[in-house]
PDB file of C-alpha atoms in Angstrom:
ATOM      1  CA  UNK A  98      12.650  11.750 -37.331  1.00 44.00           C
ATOM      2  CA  UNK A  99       8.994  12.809 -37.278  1.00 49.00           C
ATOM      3  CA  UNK A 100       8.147   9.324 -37.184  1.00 45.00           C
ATOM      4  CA  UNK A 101       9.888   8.782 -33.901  1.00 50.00           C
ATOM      5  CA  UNK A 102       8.272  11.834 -32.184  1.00 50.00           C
ATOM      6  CA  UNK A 103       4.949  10.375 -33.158  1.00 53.00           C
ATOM      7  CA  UNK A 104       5.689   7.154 -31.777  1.00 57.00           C
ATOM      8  CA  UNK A 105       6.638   9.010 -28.421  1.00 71.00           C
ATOM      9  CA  UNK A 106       3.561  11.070 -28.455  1.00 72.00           C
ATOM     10  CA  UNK A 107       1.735   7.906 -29.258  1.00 73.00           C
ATOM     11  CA  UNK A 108       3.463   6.490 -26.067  1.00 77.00           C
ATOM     12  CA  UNK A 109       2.940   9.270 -23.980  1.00 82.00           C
ATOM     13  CA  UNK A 110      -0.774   9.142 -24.417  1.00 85.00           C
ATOM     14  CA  UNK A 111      -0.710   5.900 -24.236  1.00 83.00           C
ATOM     15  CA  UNK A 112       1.172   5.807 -20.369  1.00 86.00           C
ATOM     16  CA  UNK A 113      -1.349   8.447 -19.633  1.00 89.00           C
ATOM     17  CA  UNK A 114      -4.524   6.394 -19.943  1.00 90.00           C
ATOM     18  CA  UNK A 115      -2.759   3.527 -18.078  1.00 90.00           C
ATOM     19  CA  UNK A 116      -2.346   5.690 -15.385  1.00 90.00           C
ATOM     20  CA  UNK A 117      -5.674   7.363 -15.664  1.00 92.00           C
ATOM     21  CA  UNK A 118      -7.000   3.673 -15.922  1.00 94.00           C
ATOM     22  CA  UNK A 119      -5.128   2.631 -12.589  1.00 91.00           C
ATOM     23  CA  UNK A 120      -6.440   5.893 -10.390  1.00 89.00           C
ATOM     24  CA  UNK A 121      -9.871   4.796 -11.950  1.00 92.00           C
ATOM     25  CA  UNK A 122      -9.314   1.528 -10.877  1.00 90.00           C
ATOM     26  CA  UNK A 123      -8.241   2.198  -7.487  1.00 84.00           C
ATOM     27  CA  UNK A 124     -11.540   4.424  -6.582  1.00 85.00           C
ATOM     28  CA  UNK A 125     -13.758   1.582  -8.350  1.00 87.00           C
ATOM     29  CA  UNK A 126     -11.336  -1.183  -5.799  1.00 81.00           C
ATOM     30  CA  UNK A 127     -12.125   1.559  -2.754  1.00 77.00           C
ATOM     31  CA  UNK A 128     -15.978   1.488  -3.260  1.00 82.00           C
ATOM     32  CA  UNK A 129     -16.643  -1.969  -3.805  1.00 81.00           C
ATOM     33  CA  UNK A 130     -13.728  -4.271  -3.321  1.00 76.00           C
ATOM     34  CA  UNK A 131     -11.498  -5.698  -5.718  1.00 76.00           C
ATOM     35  CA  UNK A 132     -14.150  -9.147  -5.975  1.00 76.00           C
ATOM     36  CA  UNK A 133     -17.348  -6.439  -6.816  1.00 83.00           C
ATOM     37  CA  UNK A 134     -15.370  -4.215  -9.226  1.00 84.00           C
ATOM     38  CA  UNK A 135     -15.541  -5.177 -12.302  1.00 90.00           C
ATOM     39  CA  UNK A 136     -13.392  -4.133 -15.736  1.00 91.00           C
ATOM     40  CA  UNK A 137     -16.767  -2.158 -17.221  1.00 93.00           C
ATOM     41  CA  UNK A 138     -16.893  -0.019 -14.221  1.00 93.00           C
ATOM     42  CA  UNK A 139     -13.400   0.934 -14.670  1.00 93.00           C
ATOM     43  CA  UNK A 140     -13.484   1.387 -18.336  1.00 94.00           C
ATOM     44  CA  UNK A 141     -17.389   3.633 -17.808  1.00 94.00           C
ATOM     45  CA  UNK A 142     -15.201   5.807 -15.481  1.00 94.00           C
ATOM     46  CA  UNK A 143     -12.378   6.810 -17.728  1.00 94.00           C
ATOM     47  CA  UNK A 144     -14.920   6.664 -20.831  1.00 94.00           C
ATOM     48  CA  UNK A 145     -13.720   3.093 -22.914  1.00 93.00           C
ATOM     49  CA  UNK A 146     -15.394   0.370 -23.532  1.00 92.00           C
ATOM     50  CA  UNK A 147     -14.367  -2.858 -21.675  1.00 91.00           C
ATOM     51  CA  UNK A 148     -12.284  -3.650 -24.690  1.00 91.00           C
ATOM     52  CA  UNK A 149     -11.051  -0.235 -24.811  1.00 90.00           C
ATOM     53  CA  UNK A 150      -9.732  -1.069 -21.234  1.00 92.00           C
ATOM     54  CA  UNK A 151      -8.373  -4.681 -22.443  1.00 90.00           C
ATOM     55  CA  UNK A 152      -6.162  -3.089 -25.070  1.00 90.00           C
ATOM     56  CA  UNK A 153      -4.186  -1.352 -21.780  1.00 92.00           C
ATOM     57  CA  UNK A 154      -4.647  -4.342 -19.610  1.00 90.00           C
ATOM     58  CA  UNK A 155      -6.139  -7.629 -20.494  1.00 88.00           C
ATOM     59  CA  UNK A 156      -7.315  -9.093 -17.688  1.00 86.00           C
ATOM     60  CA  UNK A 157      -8.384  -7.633 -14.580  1.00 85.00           C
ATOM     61  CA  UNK A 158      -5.699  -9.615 -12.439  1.00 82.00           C
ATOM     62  CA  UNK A 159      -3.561  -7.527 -14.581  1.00 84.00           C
ATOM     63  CA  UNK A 160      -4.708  -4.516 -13.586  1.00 88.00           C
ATOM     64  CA  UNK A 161      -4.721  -5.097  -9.719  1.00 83.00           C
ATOM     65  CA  UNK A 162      -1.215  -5.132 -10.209  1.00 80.00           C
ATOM     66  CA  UNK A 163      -0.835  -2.629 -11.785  1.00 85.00           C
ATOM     67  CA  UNK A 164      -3.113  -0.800  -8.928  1.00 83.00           C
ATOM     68  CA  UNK A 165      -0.647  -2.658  -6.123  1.00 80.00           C
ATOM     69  CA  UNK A 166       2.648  -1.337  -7.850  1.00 79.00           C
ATOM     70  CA  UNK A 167       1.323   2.343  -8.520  1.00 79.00           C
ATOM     71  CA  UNK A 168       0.167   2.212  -4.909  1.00 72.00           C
ATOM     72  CA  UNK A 169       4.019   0.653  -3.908  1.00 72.00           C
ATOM     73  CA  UNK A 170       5.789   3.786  -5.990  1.00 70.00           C
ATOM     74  CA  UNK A 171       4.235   6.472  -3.942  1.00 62.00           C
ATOM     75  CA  UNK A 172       5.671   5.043  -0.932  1.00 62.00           C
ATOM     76  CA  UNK A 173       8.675   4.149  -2.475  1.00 56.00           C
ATOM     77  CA  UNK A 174      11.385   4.882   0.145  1.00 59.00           C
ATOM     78  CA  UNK A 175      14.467   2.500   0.458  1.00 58.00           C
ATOM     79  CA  UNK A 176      14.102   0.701   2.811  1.00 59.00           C
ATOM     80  CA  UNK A 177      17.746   1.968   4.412  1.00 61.00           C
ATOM     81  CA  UNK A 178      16.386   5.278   4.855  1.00 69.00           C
ATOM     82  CA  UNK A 179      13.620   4.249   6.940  1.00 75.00           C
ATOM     83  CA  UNK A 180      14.089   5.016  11.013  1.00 82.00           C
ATOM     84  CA  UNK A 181      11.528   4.396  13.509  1.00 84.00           C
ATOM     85  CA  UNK A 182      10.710   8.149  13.712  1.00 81.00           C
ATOM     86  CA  UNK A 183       9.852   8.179  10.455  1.00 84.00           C
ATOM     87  CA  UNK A 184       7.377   5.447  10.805  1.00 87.00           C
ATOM     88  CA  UNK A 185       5.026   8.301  12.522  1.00 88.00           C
ATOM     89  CA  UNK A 186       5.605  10.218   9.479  1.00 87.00           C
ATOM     90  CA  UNK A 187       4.125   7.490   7.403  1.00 86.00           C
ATOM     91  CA  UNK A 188       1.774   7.093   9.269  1.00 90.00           C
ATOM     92  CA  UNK A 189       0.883  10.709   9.098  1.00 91.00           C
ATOM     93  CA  UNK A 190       0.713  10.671   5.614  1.00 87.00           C
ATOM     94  CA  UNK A 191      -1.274   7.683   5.286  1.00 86.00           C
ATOM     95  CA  UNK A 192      -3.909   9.953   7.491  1.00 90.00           C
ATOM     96  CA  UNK A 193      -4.135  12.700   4.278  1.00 88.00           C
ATOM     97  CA  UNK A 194      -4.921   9.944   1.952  1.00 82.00           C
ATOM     98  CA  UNK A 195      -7.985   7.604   3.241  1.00 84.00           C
ATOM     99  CA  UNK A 196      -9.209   6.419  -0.497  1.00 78.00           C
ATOM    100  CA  UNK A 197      -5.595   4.884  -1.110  1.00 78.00           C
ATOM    101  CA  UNK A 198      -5.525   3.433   2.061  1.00 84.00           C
ATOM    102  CA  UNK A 199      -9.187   2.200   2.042  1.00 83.00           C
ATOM    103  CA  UNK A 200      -8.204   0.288  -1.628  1.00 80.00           C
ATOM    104  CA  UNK A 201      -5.287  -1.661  -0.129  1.00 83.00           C
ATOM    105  CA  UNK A 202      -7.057  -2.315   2.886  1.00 87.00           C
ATOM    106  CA  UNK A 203      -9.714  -3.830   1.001  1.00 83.00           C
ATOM    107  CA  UNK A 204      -7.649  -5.879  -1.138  1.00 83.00           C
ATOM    108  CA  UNK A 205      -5.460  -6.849   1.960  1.00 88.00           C
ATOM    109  CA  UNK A 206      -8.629  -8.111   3.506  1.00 88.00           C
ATOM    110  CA  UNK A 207      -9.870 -10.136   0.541  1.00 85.00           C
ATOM    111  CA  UNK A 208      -6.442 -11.526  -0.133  1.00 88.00           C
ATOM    112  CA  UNK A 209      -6.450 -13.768   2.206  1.00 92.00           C
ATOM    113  CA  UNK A 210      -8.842 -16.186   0.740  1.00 89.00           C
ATOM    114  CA  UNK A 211      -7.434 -18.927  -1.535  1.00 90.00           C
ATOM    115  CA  UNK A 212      -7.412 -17.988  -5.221  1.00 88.00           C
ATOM    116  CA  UNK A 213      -7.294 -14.268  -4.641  1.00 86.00           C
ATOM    117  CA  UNK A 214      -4.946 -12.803  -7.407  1.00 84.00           C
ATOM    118  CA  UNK A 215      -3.059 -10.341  -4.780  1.00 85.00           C
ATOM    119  CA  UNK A 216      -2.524 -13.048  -2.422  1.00 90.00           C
ATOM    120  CA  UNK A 217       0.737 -13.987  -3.645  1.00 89.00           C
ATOM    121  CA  UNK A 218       1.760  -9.971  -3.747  1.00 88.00           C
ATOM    122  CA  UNK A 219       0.854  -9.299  -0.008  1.00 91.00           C
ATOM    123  CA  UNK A 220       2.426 -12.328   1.289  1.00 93.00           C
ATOM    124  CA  UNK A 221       5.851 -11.055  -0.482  1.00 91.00           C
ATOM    125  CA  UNK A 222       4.816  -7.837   0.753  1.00 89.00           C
ATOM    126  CA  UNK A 223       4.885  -9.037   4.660  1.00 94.00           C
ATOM    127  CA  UNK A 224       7.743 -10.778   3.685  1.00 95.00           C
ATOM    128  CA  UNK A 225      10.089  -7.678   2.828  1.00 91.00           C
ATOM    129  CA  UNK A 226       7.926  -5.437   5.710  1.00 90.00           C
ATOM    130  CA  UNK A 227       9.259  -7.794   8.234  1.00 95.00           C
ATOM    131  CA  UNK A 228      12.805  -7.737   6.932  1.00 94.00           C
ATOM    132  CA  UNK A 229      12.974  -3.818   6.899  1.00 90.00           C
ATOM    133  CA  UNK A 230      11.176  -3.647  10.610  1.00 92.00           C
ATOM    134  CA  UNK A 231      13.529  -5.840  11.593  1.00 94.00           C
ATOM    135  CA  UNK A 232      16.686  -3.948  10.147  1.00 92.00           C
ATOM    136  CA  UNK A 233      15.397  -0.655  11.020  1.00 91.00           C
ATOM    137  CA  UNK A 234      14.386  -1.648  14.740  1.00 93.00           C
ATOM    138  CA  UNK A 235      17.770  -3.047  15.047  1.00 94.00           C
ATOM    139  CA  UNK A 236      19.588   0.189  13.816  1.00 91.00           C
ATOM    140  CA  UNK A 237      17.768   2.099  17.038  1.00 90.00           C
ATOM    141  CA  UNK A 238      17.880  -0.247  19.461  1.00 92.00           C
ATOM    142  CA  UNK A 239      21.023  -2.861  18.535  1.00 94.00           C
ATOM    143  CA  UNK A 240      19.766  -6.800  19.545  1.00 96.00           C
ATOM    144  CA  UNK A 241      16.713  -5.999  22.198  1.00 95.00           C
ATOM    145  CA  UNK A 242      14.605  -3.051  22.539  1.00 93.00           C
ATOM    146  CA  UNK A 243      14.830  -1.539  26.146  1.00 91.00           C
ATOM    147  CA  UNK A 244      11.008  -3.644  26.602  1.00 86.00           C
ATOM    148  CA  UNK A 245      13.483  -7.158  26.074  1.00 91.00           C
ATOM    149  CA  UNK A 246      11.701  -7.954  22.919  1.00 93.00           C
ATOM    150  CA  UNK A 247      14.322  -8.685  19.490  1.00 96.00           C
ATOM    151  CA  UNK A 248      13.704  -6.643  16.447  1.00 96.00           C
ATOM    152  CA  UNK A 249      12.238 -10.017  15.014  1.00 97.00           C
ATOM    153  CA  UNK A 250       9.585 -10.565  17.265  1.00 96.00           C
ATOM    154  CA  UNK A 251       8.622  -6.761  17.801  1.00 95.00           C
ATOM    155  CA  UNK A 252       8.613  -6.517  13.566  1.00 95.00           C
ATOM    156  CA  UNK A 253       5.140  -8.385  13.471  1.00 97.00           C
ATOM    157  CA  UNK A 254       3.678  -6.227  15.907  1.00 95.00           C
ATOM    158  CA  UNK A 255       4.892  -2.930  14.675  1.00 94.00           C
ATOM    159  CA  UNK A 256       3.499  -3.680  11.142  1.00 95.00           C
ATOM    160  CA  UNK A 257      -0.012  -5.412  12.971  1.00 96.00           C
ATOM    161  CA  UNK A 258      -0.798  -2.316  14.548  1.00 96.00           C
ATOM    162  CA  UNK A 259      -0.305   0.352  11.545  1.00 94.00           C
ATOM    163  CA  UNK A 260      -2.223  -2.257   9.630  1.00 94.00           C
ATOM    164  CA  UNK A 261      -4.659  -2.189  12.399  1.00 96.00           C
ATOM    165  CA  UNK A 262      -4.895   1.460  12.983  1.00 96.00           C
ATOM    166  CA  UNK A 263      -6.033   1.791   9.867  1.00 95.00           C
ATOM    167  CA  UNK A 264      -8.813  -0.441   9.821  1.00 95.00           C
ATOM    168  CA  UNK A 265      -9.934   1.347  13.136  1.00 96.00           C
ATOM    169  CA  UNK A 266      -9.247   4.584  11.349  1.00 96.00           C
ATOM    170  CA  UNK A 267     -11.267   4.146   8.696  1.00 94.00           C
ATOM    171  CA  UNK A 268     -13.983   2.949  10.307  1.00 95.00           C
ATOM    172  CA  UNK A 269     -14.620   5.572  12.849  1.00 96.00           C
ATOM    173  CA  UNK A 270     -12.182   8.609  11.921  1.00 94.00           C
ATOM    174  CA  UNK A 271     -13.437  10.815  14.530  1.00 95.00           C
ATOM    175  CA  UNK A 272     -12.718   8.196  17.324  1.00 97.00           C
ATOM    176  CA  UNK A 273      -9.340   7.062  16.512  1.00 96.00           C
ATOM    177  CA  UNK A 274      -6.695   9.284  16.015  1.00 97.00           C
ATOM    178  CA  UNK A 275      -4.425   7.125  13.848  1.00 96.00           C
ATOM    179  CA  UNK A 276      -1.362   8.983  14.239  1.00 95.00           C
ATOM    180  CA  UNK A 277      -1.502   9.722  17.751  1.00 95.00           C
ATOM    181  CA  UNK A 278      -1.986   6.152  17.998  1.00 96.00           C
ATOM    182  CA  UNK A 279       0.977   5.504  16.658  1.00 94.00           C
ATOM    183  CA  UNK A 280       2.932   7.446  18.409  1.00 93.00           C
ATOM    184  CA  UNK A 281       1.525   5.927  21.341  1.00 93.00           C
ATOM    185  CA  UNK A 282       2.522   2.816  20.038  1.00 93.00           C
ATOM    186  CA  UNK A 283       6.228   3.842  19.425  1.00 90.00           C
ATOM    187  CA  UNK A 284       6.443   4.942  22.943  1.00 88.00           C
ATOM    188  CA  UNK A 285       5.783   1.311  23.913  1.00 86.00           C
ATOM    189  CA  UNK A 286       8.643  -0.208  21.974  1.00 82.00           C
ATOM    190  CA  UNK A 287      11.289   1.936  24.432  1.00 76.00           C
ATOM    191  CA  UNK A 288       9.591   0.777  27.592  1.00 61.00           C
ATOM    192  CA  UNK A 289      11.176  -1.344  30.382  1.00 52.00           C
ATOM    193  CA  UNK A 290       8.960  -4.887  31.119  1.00 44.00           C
ATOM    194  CA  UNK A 291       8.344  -4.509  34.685  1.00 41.00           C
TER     195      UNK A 291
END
């Protein structure tokens, strides 16, 4: 039996520097993009050597997934628990976390060149963001919101402006409230066209 503790306390420290590597990874993505980070500057600030870091991931598309699904399981909520007030609350929380949301709005950015290795992921990503939208705009409002729009075409612009707010956000944070915003924005959807 002592061999199979040491194999979990091998495995334990082994999931530890993944994740250490991954929050490493997503401050070196914040600062300088996922195109100017590079693997050494990821392995200098966790304190391997770049083929330290290759032993835990060996390439560095590998790792910006790993970065993308960490950043997906702390805002892991299914998605039929999700009700339009609780968008605001998302947003809200987004608000107390600015590095996070500065890393995927870099890679969002960048990922929509040809090649990029999180292209794929954020096109899935719209994908399924759409979907939910849809499904959780139809849950408050039935087939048309009281503006005349259908959950499908308000979905789009629901997820366009919290994407949006945040660029705004984070480039001017004492101009744009972000949450307020939003909130602003929600008031909208329940709105009579004139």
């Amino acid at each position: 039996m002592p061999y199979r503790d040491g194999m979990s306390a091998r495995t334990t420290r082994s999931e530890e520097r993944r994740a250490e590597i991954v929050r490493a990874a997503l401050e070196v993505i914040a600062e300088r993009g996922y195109r100017g980070a590079s693997l050494a500057a990821v392995a200098e600030r966790v304190g391997l050597t770049q083929q330290g870091l290759l032993h835990h991931f060996p390439t560095k598309d590998a790792l910006l997934v790993a970065v993308l699904q960490e950043r997906d399981q702390w805002d892991a909520t299914p998605a039929a628990q999700w009700r339009v007030d609780l968008l605001a609350s998302l947003v809200e929380y987004n608000a107390m976390r600015p590095g996070i949301i500065q890393t995927f709005s870099a890679l969002l950015g960048e990922s929509v060149t040809e090649g990029h290795p999180a292209r794929e992921y954020f096109t899935e990503r719209y994908r399924q963001a759409r979907a939910n939208m849809t499904a959780v705009l139809r849950a408050e409002y039935g087939e048309r919101l009281p503006n005349g729009l259908t959950p499908e075409r308000t979905a789009p612009l629901l997820i366009a402006v919290m994407d949006g707010l945040q660029y705004q956000w984070l480039l001017d944070r004492e101009s744009v409230d972000m949450p307020a915003a939003f909130r602003d924005f929600l008031r909208l959807l329940g709105e009579e066209l004139d």
